[in-house]
Coordinates of C-alpha atoms and ligand atoms in Angstrom, one line a residue:
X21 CA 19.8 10.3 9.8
X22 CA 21.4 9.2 13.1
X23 CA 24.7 11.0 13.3
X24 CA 26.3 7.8 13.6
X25 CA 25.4 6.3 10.6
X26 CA 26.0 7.1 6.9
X27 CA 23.5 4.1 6.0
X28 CA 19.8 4.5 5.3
X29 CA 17.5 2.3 7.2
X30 CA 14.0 1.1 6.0
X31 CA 11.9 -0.7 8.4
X32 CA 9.8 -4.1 7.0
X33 CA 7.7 -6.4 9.0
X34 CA 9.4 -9.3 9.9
X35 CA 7.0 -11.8 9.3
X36 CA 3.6 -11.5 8.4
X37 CA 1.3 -10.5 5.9
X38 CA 3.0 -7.5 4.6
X39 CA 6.5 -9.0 4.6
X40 CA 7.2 -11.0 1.6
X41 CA 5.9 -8.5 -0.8
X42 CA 7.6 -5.2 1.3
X43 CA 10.9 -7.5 0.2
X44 CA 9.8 -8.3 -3.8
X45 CA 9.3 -4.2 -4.0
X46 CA 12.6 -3.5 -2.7
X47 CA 14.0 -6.1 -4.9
X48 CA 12.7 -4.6 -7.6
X49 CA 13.5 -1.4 -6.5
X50 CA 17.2 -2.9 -7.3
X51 CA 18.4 -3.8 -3.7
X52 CA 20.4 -6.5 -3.2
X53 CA 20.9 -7.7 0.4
X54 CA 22.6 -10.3 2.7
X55 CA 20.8 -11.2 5.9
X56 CA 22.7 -10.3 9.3
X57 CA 23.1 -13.7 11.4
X58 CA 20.5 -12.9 13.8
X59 CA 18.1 -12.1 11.3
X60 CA 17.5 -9.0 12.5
X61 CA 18.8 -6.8 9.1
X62 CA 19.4 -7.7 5.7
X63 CA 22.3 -5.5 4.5
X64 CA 22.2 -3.5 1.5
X65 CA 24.7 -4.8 -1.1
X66 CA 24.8 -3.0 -3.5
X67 CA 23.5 0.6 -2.4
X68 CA 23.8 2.1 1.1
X69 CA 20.6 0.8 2.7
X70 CA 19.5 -1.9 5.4
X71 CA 16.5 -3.6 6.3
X72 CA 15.4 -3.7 9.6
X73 CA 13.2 -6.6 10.4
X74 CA 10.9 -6.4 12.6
X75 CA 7.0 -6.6 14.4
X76 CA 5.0 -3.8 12.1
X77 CA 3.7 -2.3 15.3
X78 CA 7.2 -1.2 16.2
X79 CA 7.4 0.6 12.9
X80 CA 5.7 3.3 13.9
X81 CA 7.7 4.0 17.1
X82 CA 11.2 3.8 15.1
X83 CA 10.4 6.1 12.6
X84 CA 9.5 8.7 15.4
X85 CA 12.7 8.2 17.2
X86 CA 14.6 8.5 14.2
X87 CA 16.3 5.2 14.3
X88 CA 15.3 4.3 10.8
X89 CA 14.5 6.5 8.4
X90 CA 11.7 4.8 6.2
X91 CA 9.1 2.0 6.8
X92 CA 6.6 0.0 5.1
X93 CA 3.8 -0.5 7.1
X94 CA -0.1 -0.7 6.8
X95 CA -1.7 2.7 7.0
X96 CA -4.0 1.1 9.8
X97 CA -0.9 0.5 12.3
X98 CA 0.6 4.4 10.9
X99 CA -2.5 6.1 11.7
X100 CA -3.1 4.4 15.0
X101 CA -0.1 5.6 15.8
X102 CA -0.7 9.3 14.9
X103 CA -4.3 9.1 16.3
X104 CA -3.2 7.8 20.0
X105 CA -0.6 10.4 20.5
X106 CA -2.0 13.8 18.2
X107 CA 1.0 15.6 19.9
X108 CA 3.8 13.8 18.9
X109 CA 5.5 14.4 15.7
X110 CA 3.9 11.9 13.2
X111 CA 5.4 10.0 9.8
X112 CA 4.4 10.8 6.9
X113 CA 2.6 8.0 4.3
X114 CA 4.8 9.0 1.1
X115 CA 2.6 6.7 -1.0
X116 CA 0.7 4.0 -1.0
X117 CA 2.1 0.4 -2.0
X118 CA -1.1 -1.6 -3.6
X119 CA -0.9 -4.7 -1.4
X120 CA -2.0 -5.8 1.9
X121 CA -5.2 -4.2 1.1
X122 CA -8.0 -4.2 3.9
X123 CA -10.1 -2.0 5.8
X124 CA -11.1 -1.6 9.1
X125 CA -14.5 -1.8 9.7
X126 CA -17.5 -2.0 12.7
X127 CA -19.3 -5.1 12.6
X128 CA -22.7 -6.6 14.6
X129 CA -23.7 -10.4 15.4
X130 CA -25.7 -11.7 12.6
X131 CA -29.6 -11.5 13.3
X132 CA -28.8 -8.7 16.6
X133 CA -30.5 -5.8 17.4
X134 CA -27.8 -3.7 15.9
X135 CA -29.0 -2.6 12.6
X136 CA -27.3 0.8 12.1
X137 CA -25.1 3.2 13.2
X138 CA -27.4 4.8 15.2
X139 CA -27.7 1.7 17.3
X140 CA -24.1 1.6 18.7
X141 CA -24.9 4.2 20.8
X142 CA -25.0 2.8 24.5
X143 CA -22.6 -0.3 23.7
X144 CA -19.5 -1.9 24.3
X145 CA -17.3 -2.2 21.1
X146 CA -14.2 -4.1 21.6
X147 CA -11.2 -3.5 19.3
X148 CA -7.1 -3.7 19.1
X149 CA -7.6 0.1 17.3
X150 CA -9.1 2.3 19.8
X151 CA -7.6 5.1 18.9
X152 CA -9.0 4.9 15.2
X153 CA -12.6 3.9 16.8
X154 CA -12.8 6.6 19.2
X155 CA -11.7 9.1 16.6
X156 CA -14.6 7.7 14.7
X157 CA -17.0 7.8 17.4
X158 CA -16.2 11.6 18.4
X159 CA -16.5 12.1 14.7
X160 CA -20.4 11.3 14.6
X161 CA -20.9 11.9 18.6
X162 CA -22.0 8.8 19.5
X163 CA -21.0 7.8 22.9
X164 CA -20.0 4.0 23.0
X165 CA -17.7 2.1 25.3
X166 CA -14.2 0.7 24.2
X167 CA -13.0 -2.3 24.7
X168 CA -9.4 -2.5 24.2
X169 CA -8.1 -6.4 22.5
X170 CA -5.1 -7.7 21.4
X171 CA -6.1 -10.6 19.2
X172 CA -9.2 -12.4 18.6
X173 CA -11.2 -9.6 18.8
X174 CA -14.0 -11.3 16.4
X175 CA -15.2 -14.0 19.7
X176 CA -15.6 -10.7 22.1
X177 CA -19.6 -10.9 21.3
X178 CA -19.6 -14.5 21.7
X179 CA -17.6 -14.4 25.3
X180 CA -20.1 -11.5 26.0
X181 CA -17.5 -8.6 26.4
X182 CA -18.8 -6.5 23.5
X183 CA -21.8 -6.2 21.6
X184 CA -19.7 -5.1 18.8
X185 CA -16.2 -5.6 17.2
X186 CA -14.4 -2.5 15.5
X187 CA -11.4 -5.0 13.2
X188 CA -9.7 -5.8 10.1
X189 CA -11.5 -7.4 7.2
X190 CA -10.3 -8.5 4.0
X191 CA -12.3 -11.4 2.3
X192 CA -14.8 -11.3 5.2
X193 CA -14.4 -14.7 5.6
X194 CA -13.6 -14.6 9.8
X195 CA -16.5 -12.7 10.0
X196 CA -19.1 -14.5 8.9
X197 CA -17.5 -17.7 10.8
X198 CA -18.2 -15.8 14.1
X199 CA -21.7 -15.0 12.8
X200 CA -20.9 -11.4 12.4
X201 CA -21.7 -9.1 9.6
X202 CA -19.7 -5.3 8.9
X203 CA -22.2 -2.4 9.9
X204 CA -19.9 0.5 8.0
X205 CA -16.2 0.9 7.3
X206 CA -14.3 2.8 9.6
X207 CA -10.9 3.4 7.3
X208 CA -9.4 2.0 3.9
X209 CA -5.8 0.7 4.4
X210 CA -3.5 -1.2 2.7
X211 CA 0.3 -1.0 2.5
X212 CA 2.4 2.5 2.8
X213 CA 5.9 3.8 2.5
X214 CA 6.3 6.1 5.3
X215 CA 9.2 8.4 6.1
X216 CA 10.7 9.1 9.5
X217 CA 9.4 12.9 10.7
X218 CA 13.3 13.6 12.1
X219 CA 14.6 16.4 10.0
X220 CA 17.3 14.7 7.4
X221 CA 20.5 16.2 6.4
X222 CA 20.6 17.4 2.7
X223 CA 22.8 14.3 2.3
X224 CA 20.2 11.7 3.7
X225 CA 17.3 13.5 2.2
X226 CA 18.7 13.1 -1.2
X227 CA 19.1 9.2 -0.6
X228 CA 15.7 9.0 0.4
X229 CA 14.4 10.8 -2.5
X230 CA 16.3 8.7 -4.7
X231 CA 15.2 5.8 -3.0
X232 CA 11.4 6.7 -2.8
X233 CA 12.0 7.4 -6.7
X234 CA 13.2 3.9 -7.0
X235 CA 10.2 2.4 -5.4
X236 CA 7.7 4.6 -7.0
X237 CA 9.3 3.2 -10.3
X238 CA 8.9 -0.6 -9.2
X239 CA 5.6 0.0 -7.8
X240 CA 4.0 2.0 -11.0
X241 CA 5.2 -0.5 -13.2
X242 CA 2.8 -3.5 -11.3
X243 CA -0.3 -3.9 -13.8
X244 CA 1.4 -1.3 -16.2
X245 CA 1.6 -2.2 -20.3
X246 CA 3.7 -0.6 -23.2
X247 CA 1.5 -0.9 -26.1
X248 CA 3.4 -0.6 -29.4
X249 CA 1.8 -0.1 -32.9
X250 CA 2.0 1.3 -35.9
X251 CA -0.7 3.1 -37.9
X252 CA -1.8 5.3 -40.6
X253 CA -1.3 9.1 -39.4
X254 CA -5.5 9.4 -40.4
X255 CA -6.8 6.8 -37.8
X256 CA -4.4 8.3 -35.1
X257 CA -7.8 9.9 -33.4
X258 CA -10.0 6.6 -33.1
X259 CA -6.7 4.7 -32.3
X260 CA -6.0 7.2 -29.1
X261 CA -9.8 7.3 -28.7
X262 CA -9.8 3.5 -28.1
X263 CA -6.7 2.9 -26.2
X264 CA -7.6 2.1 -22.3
X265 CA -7.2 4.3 -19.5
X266 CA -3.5 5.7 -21.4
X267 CA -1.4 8.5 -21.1
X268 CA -1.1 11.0 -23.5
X269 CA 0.6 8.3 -26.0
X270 CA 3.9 9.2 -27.9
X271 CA 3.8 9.3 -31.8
X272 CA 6.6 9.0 -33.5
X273 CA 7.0 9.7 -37.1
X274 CA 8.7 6.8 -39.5
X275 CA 11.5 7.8 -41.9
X276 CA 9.9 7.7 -46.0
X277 CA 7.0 6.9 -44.5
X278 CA 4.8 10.2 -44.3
X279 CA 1.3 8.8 -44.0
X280 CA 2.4 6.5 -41.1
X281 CA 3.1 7.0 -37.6
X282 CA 4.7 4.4 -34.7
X283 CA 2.4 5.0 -31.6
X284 CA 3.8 4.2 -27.8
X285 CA 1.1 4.3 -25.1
X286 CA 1.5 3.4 -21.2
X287 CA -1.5 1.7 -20.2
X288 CA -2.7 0.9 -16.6
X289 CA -5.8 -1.4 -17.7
X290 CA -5.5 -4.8 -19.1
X291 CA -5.3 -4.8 -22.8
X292 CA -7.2 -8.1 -23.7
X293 CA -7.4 -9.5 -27.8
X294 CA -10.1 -7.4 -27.8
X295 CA -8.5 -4.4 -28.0
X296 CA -5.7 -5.4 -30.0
X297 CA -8.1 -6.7 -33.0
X298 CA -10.3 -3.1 -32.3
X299 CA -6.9 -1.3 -32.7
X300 CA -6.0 -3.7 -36.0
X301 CA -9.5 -3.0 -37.8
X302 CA -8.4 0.7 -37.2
X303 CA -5.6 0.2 -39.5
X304 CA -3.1 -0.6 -36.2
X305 CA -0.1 -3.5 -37.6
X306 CA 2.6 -4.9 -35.9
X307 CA 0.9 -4.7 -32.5
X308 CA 2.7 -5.5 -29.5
X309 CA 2.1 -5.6 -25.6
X310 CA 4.9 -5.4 -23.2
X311 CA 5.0 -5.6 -19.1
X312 CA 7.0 -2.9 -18.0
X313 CA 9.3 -3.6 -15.1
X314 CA 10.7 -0.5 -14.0
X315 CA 9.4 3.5 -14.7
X316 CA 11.1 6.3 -13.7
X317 CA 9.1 9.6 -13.9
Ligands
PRT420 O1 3.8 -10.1 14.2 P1 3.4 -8.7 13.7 O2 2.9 -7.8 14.9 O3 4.4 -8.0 12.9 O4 2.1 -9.0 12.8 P2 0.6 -8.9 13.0 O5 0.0 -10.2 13.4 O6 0.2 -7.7 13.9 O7 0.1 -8.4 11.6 P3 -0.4 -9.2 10.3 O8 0.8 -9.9 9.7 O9 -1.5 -10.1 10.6 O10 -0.9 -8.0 9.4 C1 0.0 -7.0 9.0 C2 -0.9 -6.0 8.2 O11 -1.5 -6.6 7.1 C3 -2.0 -5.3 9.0 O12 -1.6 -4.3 9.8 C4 -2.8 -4.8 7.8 O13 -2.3 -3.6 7.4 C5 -2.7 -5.9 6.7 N1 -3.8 -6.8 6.6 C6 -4.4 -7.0 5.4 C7 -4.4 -7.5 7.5 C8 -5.5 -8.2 6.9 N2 -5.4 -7.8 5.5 C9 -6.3 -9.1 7.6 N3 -7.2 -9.6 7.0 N4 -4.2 -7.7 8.8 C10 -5.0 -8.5 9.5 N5 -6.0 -9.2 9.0 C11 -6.8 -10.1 9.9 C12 -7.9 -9.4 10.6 O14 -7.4 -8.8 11.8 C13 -8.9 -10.6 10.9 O15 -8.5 -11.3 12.0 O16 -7.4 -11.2 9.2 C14 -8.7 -11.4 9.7 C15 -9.8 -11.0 8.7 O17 -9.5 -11.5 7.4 P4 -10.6 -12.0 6.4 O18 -10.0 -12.3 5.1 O19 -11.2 -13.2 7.1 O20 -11.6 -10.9 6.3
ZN421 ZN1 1.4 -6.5 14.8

């Protein structure tokens, strides 16, 4: 951490796509914070950590120069980053977050010549990640020309500056309004926690692992289930056998009760009515499904 500081700092986009989400996870990660006047850092009430607001393409930079010591950010922006300047020291994704899911990918004018990858070979892609693209390009030794676009990269083939565009695409939706169609997927991205590649005192270090422990915890917990039930001890095997994409599930024995057991199972899938009334014909009673907020592993 910076040596004049004894607060950690975690970089979050300002405002954008990632932004409200990067906040609900640190939330329920169990930050509390009050917003600086100029909006520029929410302070950490209630453990010592602030939130630096600001553009996701300065997230990268800050981690580098050590002026915050964890970011969210979407792999895309990280690896561009790392790709650009191979030299440089480079974050590290701790983990990935499960939102702002996309991926970037190369795509081709609807009814165009360009029909595979094969075909790029002699053209002029135009992209705001050239460092990704050329990486990729290198990769499979086709030699293509970049052209380098801040924004409204999917109306370069139309203007007549690229024959191709290499760009984010969730739904595909701005695609096919330009007339465009993806030719192959150049990465998988979605939202990271990445940590600062400054070496941390032992001090900082073990805030960040407690805090990356905390965020784990609220993250794994999205989409996660306690399933509660009790059973007959002789249909425990076709109970575990049925229970979706579990853990290894606790059983617990019950007091006077030899020939029963109380089975708790943590389980990532949805368990639907179905399930339950499989589980009950089984011999399962006293069913119950519970969200679970936090985990701690
Ligand atoms: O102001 P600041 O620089 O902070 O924000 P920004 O405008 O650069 O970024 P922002 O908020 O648009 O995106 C932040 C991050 O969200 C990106 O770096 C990705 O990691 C992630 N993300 C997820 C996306 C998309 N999905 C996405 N669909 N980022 C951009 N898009 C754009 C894409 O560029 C294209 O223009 O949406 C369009 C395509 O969307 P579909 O749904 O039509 O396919
Ligand atoms: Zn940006």
């Amino acid at each position: 951490m910076n040596e004049n500081r004894d607060r950690l700092r975690i970089a979050v986009q300002k405002s954008g796509r990632l932004s409200e989400q990067s906040l609900a996870l640190l939330r329920r990660a169990g930050l509390a914070f009050r917003a600086s006047r100029d909006r520029l850092f929410l302070y950490g009430e209630n453990m010592p950590v602030d939130v630096l607001l600001v553009r996701d393409d300065d997230i990268p930079g800050l981690l580098i120069e050590g002026s915050c010591e964890l970011g969210i950010v979407g792999r895309n922006v990280l690896d561009e980053q790392r790709l650009a300047v191979p030299d440089q020291p480079a974050p590290t994704e701790l983990q990935a977050l499960g939102f702002g899911g996309c991926r970037l990918a190369i795509a081709v004018p609807d009814n165009g010549p360009l029909g595979s990858i094969d075909d790029l070979a002699g053209t002029r892609i135009a992209t705001s990640y050239p460092a990704h693209l050329a990486d990729w390009l290198r990769a499979r030794n086709i030699k293509a020309e970049i052209v380098v676009l801040n924004g409204s990269v999917e109306i370069a083939p139309r203007l007549g500056k690229a024959h191709a565009i290499c760009d984010l695409v969730s739904s595909g939706a701005t695609l096919a309004a330009n007339q465009l169609h993806e030719l192959v997927t150049v990465m998988k991205s979605e939202a990271v926690l990445a940590l600062s590649p400054r070496t941390q005192n032992a001090t900082t270090a073990a805030q960040i692992e407690r805090l990356c422990a905390r965020i784990a915890g609220a993250q794994s917990g999205d989409g996660v289930r306690l399933l509660m039930l009790q059973a007959p001890r002789s249909a425990l095997p076709a109970i575990t056998r049925l229970l979706p994409a579990c853990n290894t599930p606790s059983v617990l024995s019950l007091d006077n009760q030899p020939d029963a057991v109380a089975i708790q199972a943590l389980c990532s899938d949805a368990l639907d009515w179905h399930h339950l009334e499989e589980l009950k014909r089984l011999g399962a009673s006293g069913l119950m499904v519970l969200n679970v907020e936090r985990m701690l592993v």
